[in-house]
Amino acid sequence: MTTYTAFDHHAVVANGDMAAMIAAQREAMPRGVNLLIYDDLTGQVRDVDLRDAPPPSRGRPKLGVKAREITLLPRHWDWLAGQKGGASAVLRRLVDAEIQRSAGSRSDHTRQTTTYAFISSIGGDLPDFEEASRCLFANDWMGFATKIAAWPKDVRDYALMLAREQT
């Protein structure tokens, strides 16, 4: 399940699934506050649509199934056709196996880009931002932690959480 963290300026106001983010944004609206909601996996800002829910889509929406297009070479389709359960089931098993294999071992590049997406969005004007960014992309995790030590607590803690190997 994807989780999110909502910030009001430099303070965390909510954590949880998208339903929690919608509730937090609705609560903030009367105060004229537009929360910044971050995807905990990517560090990217996510928009919250407060309008009525769209009509159900194709697939199995209660299971979170989304129909999307993928492109494979003919040899891939041929191989998939010969597998038990059909192409979708095989692809889900392959992806699940890779997720399990790589669980808890996000690459340095992923950690860097995720963390940078967050800090550049919320902390570009904070002290030592440039130096912290340099440390981040140099894999100097101790230097990064030192450079952001004076940042607001919630921003600092979230950035460090994103920079850790496991989220």
XYZ file of C-alpha atoms in Angstrom:
167
model
C 0.000 0.000 0.000
C 1.312 3.423 -0.914
C 1.658 5.813 2.005
C 1.930 9.567 2.028
C 3.027 12.379 4.337
C 1.328 15.776 4.364
C 3.177 18.963 5.271
C 1.789 22.345 6.255
C 4.825 24.527 5.579
C 7.601 22.630 7.408
C 5.399 20.620 9.780
C 3.997 17.126 9.256
C 0.224 17.182 9.731
C -0.754 13.702 8.507
C 0.634 10.320 7.480
C -1.194 7.444 5.863
C -3.032 6.360 2.750
C -4.669 8.646 0.194
C -7.935 8.664 2.163
C -6.044 10.154 5.124
C -4.505 12.774 2.823
C -7.916 13.739 1.436
C -9.262 14.101 4.976
C -6.261 16.213 6.011
C -6.613 18.491 2.970
C -10.346 18.938 3.591
C -9.600 19.850 7.192
C -6.966 22.372 6.106
C -9.120 24.039 3.437
C -11.205 26.269 5.771
C -7.934 27.757 7.052
C -6.856 28.490 3.475
C -4.004 26.002 3.700
C -2.975 23.904 0.732
C -0.947 20.978 2.043
C 2.067 19.548 0.274
C 1.496 15.806 0.101
C 4.509 13.600 -0.566
C 4.586 10.012 -1.791
C 6.719 8.178 0.804
C 8.194 5.902 -1.859
C 9.236 8.521 -4.418
C 9.500 11.802 -2.492
C 7.332 13.413 -5.179
C 4.507 15.842 -4.440
C 1.119 14.289 -5.144
C -2.028 16.192 -6.012
C -5.205 15.384 -4.125
C -8.453 15.454 -6.081
C -11.215 16.525 -3.691
C -13.969 16.258 -6.279
C -16.396 13.378 -6.303
C -14.825 10.024 -7.078
C -14.597 9.188 -10.792
C -16.709 6.360 -12.168
C -15.280 2.882 -11.612
C -12.611 1.892 -14.085
C -12.088 -1.387 -15.846
C -10.323 -4.180 -14.062
C -10.692 -5.045 -10.402
C -10.738 -1.658 -8.663
C -11.398 -3.112 -5.202
C -8.104 -4.989 -5.520
C -6.319 -1.928 -6.860
C -5.910 -3.486 -10.306
C -5.226 -0.933 -13.029
C -5.151 -1.717 -16.715
C -2.072 -0.257 -18.389
C -0.226 -0.947 -21.591
C 3.176 -2.571 -21.747
C 5.351 -3.173 -24.775
C 7.232 -6.430 -25.225
C 9.095 -8.019 -28.075
C 7.483 -10.965 -29.888
C 9.795 -13.458 -28.154
C 8.580 -12.138 -24.776
C 4.933 -12.552 -25.762
C 5.702 -16.055 -27.054
C 7.327 -17.016 -23.762
C 4.468 -15.526 -21.740
C 1.896 -17.377 -23.834
C 3.432 -20.693 -22.819
C 3.370 -19.970 -19.096
C 0.753 -21.080 -16.588
C -1.912 -18.519 -15.710
C -1.589 -16.148 -18.635
C 0.569 -13.108 -19.263
C -0.826 -10.910 -16.479
C -0.432 -13.572 -13.802
C 3.129 -14.357 -14.909
C 4.116 -10.693 -14.957
C 2.635 -10.180 -11.470
C 4.634 -13.174 -10.165
C 7.841 -11.890 -11.772
C 7.374 -8.408 -10.349
C 6.486 -9.777 -6.891
C 9.609 -11.972 -6.947
C 11.785 -8.967 -7.846
C 10.173 -6.868 -5.117
C 10.940 -9.615 -2.584
C 14.490 -10.019 -3.893
C 15.278 -6.349 -3.665
C 13.239 -5.555 -0.533
C 15.135 -3.236 1.744
C 17.965 -2.626 -0.704
C 17.088 0.523 -2.588
C 20.009 1.681 -4.692
C 21.970 4.784 -3.793
C 20.607 6.423 -6.948
C 17.008 5.744 -5.870
C 17.686 7.055 -2.375
C 19.322 10.158 -3.806
C 16.621 11.008 -6.332
C 13.818 10.314 -3.863
C 15.401 12.447 -1.160
C 16.321 15.217 -3.588
C 12.765 15.350 -4.963
C 11.548 16.060 -1.432
C 14.219 18.485 -0.250
C 14.220 20.535 -3.450
C 10.450 20.899 -3.202
C 10.212 21.884 0.428
C 13.681 22.998 1.465
C 15.339 24.771 -1.443
C 15.577 27.948 0.637
C 16.765 26.260 3.841
C 20.314 26.836 5.119
C 23.041 24.691 3.543
C 20.638 23.296 0.920
C 23.304 23.273 -1.812
C 25.905 21.699 0.457
C 23.405 19.088 1.658
C 22.588 18.262 -1.965
C 26.251 17.811 -2.781
C 26.673 15.454 0.175
C 23.562 13.553 -0.868
C 24.826 12.929 -4.410
C 28.330 12.111 -3.156
C 26.891 9.322 -0.963
C 28.169 11.228 2.056
C 25.253 10.295 4.298
C 26.900 11.600 7.483
C 27.697 14.901 5.761
C 24.112 15.089 4.523
C 22.777 14.551 8.043
C 25.151 17.207 9.386
C 24.182 19.787 6.741
C 20.440 19.398 7.420
C 20.768 19.268 11.222
C 19.521 22.864 11.582
C 16.483 22.332 9.342
C 12.984 22.191 10.851
C 12.609 18.889 12.706
C 9.847 17.372 10.557
C 11.617 18.255 7.298
C 14.932 16.922 8.596
C 13.399 13.683 9.927
C 11.466 13.012 6.710
C 14.529 13.703 4.541
C 16.592 11.321 6.659
C 13.846 8.698 6.459
C 13.852 8.958 2.647
C 17.647 8.794 2.555
C 17.789 5.621 4.643
C 18.081 2.351 2.798
C 14.644 1.168 3.924
C 11.443 3.222 4.033
